[in-house]
Amino acid sequence: MEPGRSGCFANHGAGMKLPWWIRRLVSGPDPIQDELAFHLEALQQERREAGDTDAQAARYARIKLGSPPAIAGEVFARDPYHRMENLVRHFQLAFRSLGRQNGGSHVLAISILALGIGLSVSMFSLVRAVVWTPLPFPDQDRVHLVWKTDLQTRSELVGELAYPELNDLRSANDIIAYAALLPASPYGNGRSLQVEGGDPIQVESCPATPDFFRVLGVEPALGRNFVDSDEGPRAKPVVILSHRVWREQLSGRTDAVGQFVRLNGIGYTVIGVMGPEVDFPRGVGLWMPMPTETRRGMTWLQALVRTRTGVSRETLHQAASRTFQLQIADHPEVYSVTQRAVVTPVADYWTGSSKPLLLVSLFASLLLLLSSCASAGNLFLSRALTRRREIATRLSLGSPRTRILAQFAAEGLVAAILATAAGSLLALFIIRLLVRWAPEDIPRIGAAGLDLSALAFAVGAAVFAAVACSVGPALLLRGQKLDGMLRDGGARMAGSRGQGRMQSAFLVTQSALTVAILATGFLLFLSYRAMLRTDTGFAHRDALTVNVAMRGPGVTPETRRRFYFDLLERLRRSPAITNVAAVLLRPLEGPIGWDTEYSFGYEAGQRDPNLLTKANFEVTTPGYFETVGTPLLRGRDFLETDDESATKVAIISQSLARRIRKDGREPIGQQIHSFGALRQIVGVVADARYRGIVRVADDVYVPYRQVSVPTNYVVLRGNVPVAELIALLRTTLREVDPTQVMASEATIGQLIDRDAARNRFVVSLLGLFAGGAILLAAAGVHSVIRESLAVRAREMAVRIALGAGRARLTAQAAGRALSWVTAGVAAGLGLAAAIGQAITGLLYHVPPMAPRALLSAALFVLVVAALACLVPAWLAAGRDPRESLQSS
């Protein structure tokens, strides 16, 4: 050998890095053959020098060197550019397979995957925007709301704090960095805002203590934050505006800081403007210092705290619990011994009930994605079975199994890529549709979009789909012997136990997932239907409610009563008005309202004053129950003569009346101690849902002339459209007091629909997923039975020729698939039962294992599967056997 050539093909193995076709252009017709000839000649020369003849030297060189074609093929296969060329060829063949005669299976699989990916990506985008995107507050995990609950009353509802409890939390807990108070109720704090030269408008405000924005960890975009000197009776009135109010009312002026605005007729100085990202509580237009209050019984607040670094939620809960226990010991006349601390992360407070509902929808979409992958995998497996002759031929010609597997993997990857592209476009459309469709009270849902994280999720789904499409053919080839694959054209391969187990596994998985999705959808649908059928206690859905809370300097209880009396009297004189009244809080305004502890007169001295139950407290004018359609069951309505000089009276709900009757007494004429006074019960009305459709509470009503609590909402009905009622109310309000404003117009029906909107949205989503799951299940079962019939076409033709009956052949062809579908349905019922237990808190008057939901889902899947099986089986059993034998 020549110096420098230490082994065979040194130049081609290590020295040559160019592609083979470039080397051929550079080195001549065939550089590999030239290299082989060189080494062959070198070996022959060595043997000649050793004394061998030319024939002996040639024979020795050929034996020593090996087969030149085999060596050339090995060198060619090791070339990385050749591997790339093979990969490109695999993808070219994969794309060509889409246009083949039976390429419809691939197109169907791509469509199925696109549906699953599109729906799951859209739900992922919604959940990420609403639930998983951090709030614009630094270290939001350290920010919590602290509430109370009372085990003696309604432990599922939170209670409010009083102003002095802020110092209790600060002084007793060194784990709190900052603490502030804000109203517990998200409504009822509207202010009449008027800038210079403009008309007054109503804006929701948030009274807060000075550390409010420090707890959130944000600073104003313009101006300064609150300081301690801004709080107190002698402090100058100051206000911080939201970015929205600053832009709309002050035209985004950079010199807004220092300007004067009027709130309820009182001048305030603008000291700051928050950035557009600060919207807490949601919908608030301005923040102002909270008036100080030393009374511990005035509970209408919640605490917002920022813990020190490293303090967990559990540690804060324990500290707050100790503080509240000390309150009981120090002030037993005020605090109930059964009160407990409630700590809510700010993110959970922000999303509210949206979080569990959306997470359930996301889980259902992921089940649908798994179902689509199972269906597509079954299609690819069935497609591989129809190509059994091609596979057997390639194996018999020496093609390695790895190359065939690579071809199937390339086809699965191509299908996944095309499905991801189509699914992403579908997701973009679905996201826009769902954003328009969703209730307005779901926070940040408008920010949902097809961003990088959603695309990353889509890529992950594509990888999973590619694996699902490739695993069937891969397992099919594993362990198959060539003689068995060639015998009878591959029929044994098509009917092998391994193939049957794989198809059965796909069918069982898809059927189970479909039943789980359907059952979950049925459960939430039954819950939503129960909500709609609930008697809310408000028969007049057309009754219009409007916020008209009298505001301004020098307002007293007497001036407020006179204002409402004049306003309601003017409206009653209008021929367009049939009923009109006023109320403290309108129905279904939210989970938090006015509560009052109560006890009946005949229980005097029998109950611990610190263990009194609570009821929803409402202040109304005469005619309110008739206006909203709450039936008066016993006694009378309030009168204008029920004033401060008359006997204090009350009307109670039917649930309270039942408690009195349970004690052997009649409700009318009994006395109830409520809101600091002993009142005579003069009427009983039907139960009504003021806090929410699914929230049941006792109700105590008192006349507006006997308390200092204001009525904030006007409720009216008329014989004209709602728009004309609003215009009439606005005109009448200007006549009575042009400085007052009205806002938040909504009918009782709209309030009911708004309360059920989130549940309706999720039920609609699950209905969409259920429809997709049924389509996938039908497509999967149909493809399996169709491909299996294609494989067994010759067998069925022979049996038909021998006289087998069509009905028997149909039953035998479809029976195996239906048996596995039945097994999947049984597994799906178990999965559905587990899901039902997990979402018990979202169900209303529906057990988590409702037989109707589970049986309906099971029967629906079985019927769809039976149709998908029997139709192709019946058609195949009726085919002319001569055509089948000629084409097989």
PDB file of C-alpha atoms in Angstrom, residues 80-283:
ATOM      1  CA  PRO A  80     -24.742  11.723   5.669  1.00  0.00           C
ATOM      2  CA  TYR A  81     -25.927  13.396   2.499  1.00  0.00           C
ATOM      3  CA  HIS A  82     -27.283  10.091   1.327  1.00  0.00           C
ATOM      4  CA  ARG A  83     -29.225   9.783   4.591  1.00  0.00           C
ATOM      5  CA  MET A  84     -30.645  13.223   4.025  1.00  0.00           C
ATOM      6  CA  GLU A  85     -31.582  12.198   0.526  1.00  0.00           C
ATOM      7  CA  ASN A  86     -33.400   9.143   1.924  1.00  0.00           C
ATOM      8  CA  LEU A  87     -35.226  11.325   4.395  1.00  0.00           C
ATOM      9  CA  VAL A  88     -36.359  13.675   1.640  1.00  0.00           C
ATOM     10  CA  ARG A  89     -37.453  10.678  -0.402  1.00  0.00           C
ATOM     11  CA  HIS A  90     -39.528   9.377   2.538  1.00  0.00           C
ATOM     12  CA  PHE A  91     -41.334  12.687   2.818  1.00  0.00           C
ATOM     13  CA  GLN A  92     -41.903  12.827  -0.932  1.00  0.00           C
ATOM     14  CA  LEU A  93     -43.518   9.406  -0.803  1.00  0.00           C
ATOM     15  CA  ALA A  94     -45.569  10.472   2.222  1.00  0.00           C
ATOM     16  CA  PHE A  95     -46.980  13.435   0.321  1.00  0.00           C
ATOM     17  CA  ARG A  96     -47.650  11.249  -2.718  1.00  0.00           C
ATOM     18  CA  SER A  97     -49.598   8.822  -0.550  1.00  0.00           C
ATOM     19  CA  LEU A  98     -52.180  11.540   0.032  1.00  0.00           C
ATOM     20  CA  GLY A  99     -53.098  11.430  -3.641  1.00  0.00           C
ATOM     21  CA  ARG A 100     -53.247   7.669  -4.028  1.00  0.00           C
ATOM     22  CA  GLN A 101     -56.427   5.755  -4.602  1.00  0.00           C
ATOM     23  CA  ASN A 102     -56.794   4.973  -0.897  1.00  0.00           C
ATOM     24  CA  GLY A 103     -55.239   8.213   0.311  1.00  0.00           C
ATOM     25  CA  GLY A 104     -58.617   9.290   1.653  1.00  0.00           C
ATOM     26  CA  SER A 105     -57.733   7.576   4.928  1.00  0.00           C
ATOM     27  CA  HIS A 106     -54.810   9.945   5.375  1.00  0.00           C
ATOM     28  CA  VAL A 107     -56.955  12.954   4.521  1.00  0.00           C
ATOM     29  CA  LEU A 108     -59.573  11.820   7.030  1.00  0.00           C
ATOM     30  CA  ALA A 109     -56.888  11.304   9.670  1.00  0.00           C
ATOM     31  CA  ILE A 110     -55.527  14.794   9.026  1.00  0.00           C
ATOM     32  CA  SER A 111     -59.028  16.272   9.351  1.00  0.00           C
ATOM     33  CA  ILE A 112     -59.613  14.396  12.596  1.00  0.00           C
ATOM     34  CA  LEU A 113     -56.310  15.570  14.057  1.00  0.00           C
ATOM     35  CA  ALA A 114     -56.955  19.142  12.896  1.00  0.00           C
ATOM     36  CA  LEU A 115     -60.285  19.145  14.740  1.00  0.00           C
ATOM     37  CA  GLY A 116     -58.733  17.840  17.956  1.00  0.00           C
ATOM     38  CA  ILE A 117     -55.742  20.185  17.781  1.00  0.00           C
ATOM     39  CA  GLY A 118     -57.873  23.210  16.890  1.00  0.00           C
ATOM     40  CA  LEU A 119     -60.299  22.775  19.783  1.00  0.00           C
ATOM     41  CA  SER A 120     -57.603  21.979  22.352  1.00  0.00           C
ATOM     42  CA  VAL A 121     -55.360  24.871  21.251  1.00  0.00           C
ATOM     43  CA  SER A 122     -58.272  27.316  21.418  1.00  0.00           C
ATOM     44  CA  MET A 123     -59.157  26.218  24.952  1.00  0.00           C
ATOM     45  CA  PHE A 124     -55.500  26.343  25.978  1.00  0.00           C
ATOM     46  CA  SER A 125     -55.355  29.948  24.738  1.00  0.00           C
ATOM     47  CA  LEU A 126     -58.469  30.916  26.683  1.00  0.00           C
ATOM     48  CA  VAL A 127     -57.277  29.289  29.912  1.00  0.00           C
ATOM     49  CA  ARG A 128     -53.828  30.812  29.562  1.00  0.00           C
ATOM     50  CA  ALA A 129     -55.254  34.315  29.058  1.00  0.00           C
ATOM     51  CA  VAL A 130     -57.742  34.097  31.933  1.00  0.00           C
ATOM     52  CA  VAL A 131     -56.150  31.770  34.485  1.00  0.00           C
ATOM     53  CA  TRP A 132     -52.437  31.307  33.859  1.00  0.00           C
ATOM     54  CA  THR A 133     -51.295  34.750  32.743  1.00  0.00           C
ATOM     55  CA  PRO A 134     -49.863  36.551  35.795  1.00  0.00           C
ATOM     56  CA  LEU A 135     -51.603  39.672  37.028  1.00  0.00           C
ATOM     57  CA  PRO A 136     -49.697  42.941  36.548  1.00  0.00           C
ATOM     58  CA  PHE A 137     -48.585  42.876  40.186  1.00  0.00           C
ATOM     59  CA  PRO A 138     -45.015  41.975  41.199  1.00  0.00           C
ATOM     60  CA  ASP A 139     -44.781  38.732  43.183  1.00  0.00           C
ATOM     61  CA  GLN A 140     -48.529  38.188  42.976  1.00  0.00           C
ATOM     62  CA  ASP A 141     -48.159  34.952  44.982  1.00  0.00           C
ATOM     63  CA  ARG A 142     -47.535  37.129  48.032  1.00  0.00           C
ATOM     64  CA  VAL A 143     -50.804  39.068  47.627  1.00  0.00           C
ATOM     65  CA  HIS A 144     -53.925  37.636  49.311  1.00  0.00           C
ATOM     66  CA  LEU A 145     -57.363  38.722  50.428  1.00  0.00           C
ATOM     67  CA  VAL A 146     -58.365  37.981  54.012  1.00  0.00           C
ATOM     68  CA  TRP A 147     -62.021  37.372  54.805  1.00  0.00           C
ATOM     69  CA  LYS A 148     -64.103  35.639  57.431  1.00  0.00           C
ATOM     70  CA  THR A 149     -66.639  32.882  57.462  1.00  0.00           C
ATOM     71  CA  ASP A 150     -69.052  31.843  60.183  1.00  0.00           C
ATOM     72  CA  LEU A 151     -69.661  28.147  60.758  1.00  0.00           C
ATOM     73  CA  GLN A 152     -72.856  28.945  62.636  1.00  0.00           C
ATOM     74  CA  THR A 153     -74.463  30.564  59.613  1.00  0.00           C
ATOM     75  CA  ARG A 154     -73.493  29.966  55.998  1.00  0.00           C
ATOM     76  CA  SER A 155     -69.962  28.639  55.976  1.00  0.00           C
ATOM     77  CA  GLU A 156     -69.823  28.618  52.182  1.00  0.00           C
ATOM     78  CA  LEU A 157     -70.073  32.434  52.079  1.00  0.00           C
ATOM     79  CA  VAL A 158     -67.483  34.917  53.269  1.00  0.00           C
ATOM     80  CA  GLY A 159     -68.106  37.697  55.704  1.00  0.00           C
ATOM     81  CA  GLU A 160     -66.750  41.207  55.863  1.00  0.00           C
ATOM     82  CA  LEU A 161     -64.322  42.940  58.193  1.00  0.00           C
ATOM     83  CA  ALA A 162     -64.578  46.231  60.080  1.00  0.00           C
ATOM     84  CA  TYR A 163     -62.130  49.124  59.798  1.00  0.00           C
ATOM     85  CA  PRO A 164     -60.451  48.569  63.214  1.00  0.00           C
ATOM     86  CA  GLU A 165     -59.501  45.032  62.170  1.00  0.00           C
ATOM     87  CA  LEU A 166     -56.799  46.433  59.882  1.00  0.00           C
ATOM     88  CA  ASN A 167     -54.707  47.370  62.898  1.00  0.00           C
ATOM     89  CA  ASP A 168     -55.416  43.937  64.393  1.00  0.00           C
ATOM     90  CA  LEU A 169     -53.874  42.267  61.368  1.00  0.00           C
ATOM     91  CA  ARG A 170     -50.927  44.657  61.237  1.00  0.00           C
ATOM     92  CA  SER A 171     -50.015  44.493  64.907  1.00  0.00           C
ATOM     93  CA  ALA A 172     -50.496  40.774  65.444  1.00  0.00           C
ATOM     94  CA  ASN A 173     -48.645  39.532  62.369  1.00  0.00           C
ATOM     95  CA  ASP A 174     -45.027  40.324  61.579  1.00  0.00           C
ATOM     96  CA  ILE A 175     -45.316  38.234  58.406  1.00  0.00           C
ATOM     97  CA  ILE A 176     -47.316  40.984  56.649  1.00  0.00           C
ATOM     98  CA  ALA A 177     -45.325  43.579  54.718  1.00  0.00           C
ATOM     99  CA  TYR A 178     -48.309  45.776  53.780  1.00  0.00           C
ATOM    100  CA  ALA A 179     -52.039  45.586  54.497  1.00  0.00           C
ATOM    101  CA  ALA A 180     -54.971  47.615  53.223  1.00  0.00           C
ATOM    102  CA  LEU A 181     -58.744  47.622  53.297  1.00  0.00           C
ATOM    103  CA  LEU A 182     -61.203  47.927  50.428  1.00  0.00           C
ATOM    104  CA  PRO A 183     -64.951  47.285  50.126  1.00  0.00           C
ATOM    105  CA  ALA A 184     -65.952  43.640  50.092  1.00  0.00           C
ATOM    106  CA  SER A 185     -68.786  44.352  47.691  1.00  0.00           C
ATOM    107  CA  PRO A 186     -67.772  45.029  44.078  1.00  0.00           C
ATOM    108  CA  TYR A 187     -70.828  47.240  43.601  1.00  0.00           C
ATOM    109  CA  GLY A 188     -72.623  49.997  45.442  1.00  0.00           C
ATOM    110  CA  ASN A 189     -69.668  52.425  45.468  1.00  0.00           C
ATOM    111  CA  GLY A 190     -70.610  54.454  42.437  1.00  0.00           C
ATOM    112  CA  ARG A 191     -69.801  58.155  42.426  1.00  0.00           C
ATOM    113  CA  SER A 192     -71.159  61.009  40.358  1.00  0.00           C
ATOM    114  CA  LEU A 193     -68.068  62.317  38.548  1.00  0.00           C
ATOM    115  CA  GLN A 194     -68.096  65.732  36.922  1.00  0.00           C
ATOM    116  CA  VAL A 195     -65.127  67.446  35.329  1.00  0.00           C
ATOM    117  CA  GLU A 196     -65.061  71.114  34.469  1.00  0.00           C
ATOM    118  CA  GLY A 197     -67.382  71.840  31.554  1.00  0.00           C
ATOM    119  CA  GLY A 198     -68.815  68.310  31.414  1.00  0.00           C
ATOM    120  CA  ASP A 199     -71.984  66.529  32.435  1.00  0.00           C
ATOM    121  CA  PRO A 200     -71.954  64.291  35.517  1.00  0.00           C
ATOM    122  CA  ILE A 201     -71.515  60.557  34.934  1.00  0.00           C
ATOM    123  CA  GLN A 202     -71.565  57.644  37.321  1.00  0.00           C
ATOM    124  CA  VAL A 203     -68.211  55.896  37.883  1.00  0.00           C
ATOM    125  CA  GLU A 204     -67.474  52.933  40.113  1.00  0.00           C
ATOM    126  CA  SER A 205     -65.031  53.887  42.851  1.00  0.00           C
ATOM    127  CA  CYS A 206     -62.911  51.984  45.334  1.00  0.00           C
ATOM    128  CA  PRO A 207     -62.360  53.577  48.751  1.00  0.00           C
ATOM    129  CA  ALA A 208     -59.112  52.166  50.125  1.00  0.00           C
ATOM    130  CA  THR A 209     -56.597  52.728  52.883  1.00  0.00           C
ATOM    131  CA  PRO A 210     -53.240  54.361  51.958  1.00  0.00           C
ATOM    132  CA  ASP A 211     -51.227  51.153  51.488  1.00  0.00           C
ATOM    133  CA  PHE A 212     -53.588  49.771  48.842  1.00  0.00           C
ATOM    134  CA  PHE A 213     -51.291  50.240  45.844  1.00  0.00           C
ATOM    135  CA  ARG A 214     -48.222  49.256  47.895  1.00  0.00           C
ATOM    136  CA  VAL A 215     -49.877  45.920  48.548  1.00  0.00           C
ATOM    137  CA  LEU A 216     -50.381  45.493  44.824  1.00  0.00           C
ATOM    138  CA  GLY A 217     -46.830  46.656  44.182  1.00  0.00           C
ATOM    139  CA  VAL A 218     -47.735  49.295  41.578  1.00  0.00           C
ATOM    140  CA  GLU A 219     -47.168  53.032  41.275  1.00  0.00           C
ATOM    141  CA  PRO A 220     -49.201  55.659  39.372  1.00  0.00           C
ATOM    142  CA  ALA A 221     -48.113  56.378  35.811  1.00  0.00           C
ATOM    143  CA  LEU A 222     -48.655  60.070  36.578  1.00  0.00           C
ATOM    144  CA  GLY A 223     -48.502  61.791  39.938  1.00  0.00           C
ATOM    145  CA  ARG A 224     -48.094  60.142  43.301  1.00  0.00           C
ATOM    146  CA  ASN A 225     -49.471  57.381  45.466  1.00  0.00           C
ATOM    147  CA  PHE A 226     -51.625  57.738  48.584  1.00  0.00           C
ATOM    148  CA  VAL A 227     -49.837  58.643  51.817  1.00  0.00           C
ATOM    149  CA  ASP A 228     -50.959  58.443  55.438  1.00  0.00           C
ATOM    150  CA  SER A 229     -51.771  62.181  55.530  1.00  0.00           C
ATOM    151  CA  ASP A 230     -54.444  61.623  52.848  1.00  0.00           C
ATOM    152  CA  GLU A 231     -56.495  59.651  55.354  1.00  0.00           C
ATOM    153  CA  GLY A 232     -58.552  61.121  58.170  1.00  0.00           C
ATOM    154  CA  PRO A 233     -61.388  63.614  58.695  1.00  0.00           C
ATOM    155  CA  ARG A 234     -59.119  66.649  58.242  1.00  0.00           C
ATOM    156  CA  ALA A 235     -57.358  65.446  55.107  1.00  0.00           C
ATOM    157  CA  LYS A 236     -57.965  67.189  51.805  1.00  0.00           C
ATOM    158  CA  PRO A 237     -60.111  65.169  49.373  1.00  0.00           C
ATOM    159  CA  VAL A 238     -57.852  63.516  46.815  1.00  0.00           C
ATOM    160  CA  VAL A 239     -58.444  60.930  44.121  1.00  0.00           C
ATOM    161  CA  ILE A 240     -56.426  58.696  41.786  1.00  0.00           C
ATOM    162  CA  LEU A 241     -57.984  58.097  38.372  1.00  0.00           C
ATOM    163  CA  SER A 242     -57.881  54.949  36.291  1.00  0.00           C
ATOM    164  CA  HIS A 243     -56.302  55.134  32.868  1.00  0.00           C
ATOM    165  CA  ARG A 244     -59.718  54.698  31.234  1.00  0.00           C
ATOM    166  CA  VAL A 245     -61.401  57.572  33.117  1.00  0.00           C
ATOM    167  CA  TRP A 246     -58.340  59.793  32.578  1.00  0.00           C
ATOM    168  CA  ARG A 247     -58.472  59.146  28.843  1.00  0.00           C
ATOM    169  CA  GLU A 248     -62.263  59.496  28.451  1.00  0.00           C
ATOM    170  CA  GLN A 249     -63.045  62.334  30.862  1.00  0.00           C
ATOM    171  CA  LEU A 250     -59.803  64.332  30.860  1.00  0.00           C
ATOM    172  CA  SER A 251     -58.844  63.569  27.255  1.00  0.00           C
ATOM    173  CA  GLY A 252     -55.554  62.043  28.412  1.00  0.00           C
ATOM    174  CA  ARG A 253     -54.120  65.409  29.464  1.00  0.00           C
ATOM    175  CA  THR A 254     -50.607  65.212  30.880  1.00  0.00           C
ATOM    176  CA  ASP A 255     -51.412  68.079  33.252  1.00  0.00           C
ATOM    177  CA  ALA A 256     -54.313  66.154  34.838  1.00  0.00           C
ATOM    178  CA  VAL A 257     -52.444  65.891  38.146  1.00  0.00           C
ATOM    179  CA  GLY A 258     -53.528  68.822  40.273  1.00  0.00           C
ATOM    180  CA  GLN A 259     -56.847  69.295  38.454  1.00  0.00           C
ATOM    181  CA  PHE A 260     -60.126  69.472  40.377  1.00  0.00           C
ATOM    182  CA  VAL A 261     -63.065  67.153  39.749  1.00  0.00           C
ATOM    183  CA  ARG A 262     -66.372  66.800  41.574  1.00  0.00           C
ATOM    184  CA  LEU A 263     -67.441  63.529  43.142  1.00  0.00           C
ATOM    185  CA  ASN A 264     -71.013  63.590  44.459  1.00  0.00           C
ATOM    186  CA  GLY A 265     -70.789  67.369  44.294  1.00  0.00           C
ATOM    187  CA  ILE A 266     -67.619  67.593  46.433  1.00  0.00           C
ATOM    188  CA  GLY A 267     -64.343  68.888  44.971  1.00  0.00           C
ATOM    189  CA  TYR A 268     -61.426  66.430  44.810  1.00  0.00           C
ATOM    190  CA  THR A 269     -57.848  66.972  43.701  1.00  0.00           C
ATOM    191  CA  VAL A 270     -56.427  64.509  41.203  1.00  0.00           C
ATOM    192  CA  ILE A 271     -53.082  63.339  42.628  1.00  0.00           C
ATOM    193  CA  GLY A 272     -52.376  60.460  40.265  1.00  0.00           C
ATOM    194  CA  VAL A 273     -53.317  58.426  37.201  1.00  0.00           C
ATOM    195  CA  MET A 274     -52.774  54.668  37.125  1.00  0.00           C
ATOM    196  CA  GLY A 275     -51.421  52.796  34.114  1.00  0.00           C
ATOM    197  CA  PRO A 276     -53.745  50.883  31.765  1.00  0.00           C
ATOM    198  CA  GLU A 277     -52.689  47.528  33.257  1.00  0.00           C
ATOM    199  CA  VAL A 278     -54.123  48.340  36.710  1.00  0.00           C
ATOM    200  CA  ASP A 279     -57.776  47.319  36.842  1.00  0.00           C
ATOM    201  CA  PHE A 280     -58.371  46.201  40.408  1.00  0.00           C
ATOM    202  CA  PRO A 281     -61.065  45.656  41.465  1.00  0.00           C
ATOM    203  CA  ARG A 282     -62.350  45.076  37.951  1.00  0.00           C
ATOM    204  CA  GLY A 283     -64.232  47.962  36.409  1.00  0.00           C
TER     205      GLY A 283
END
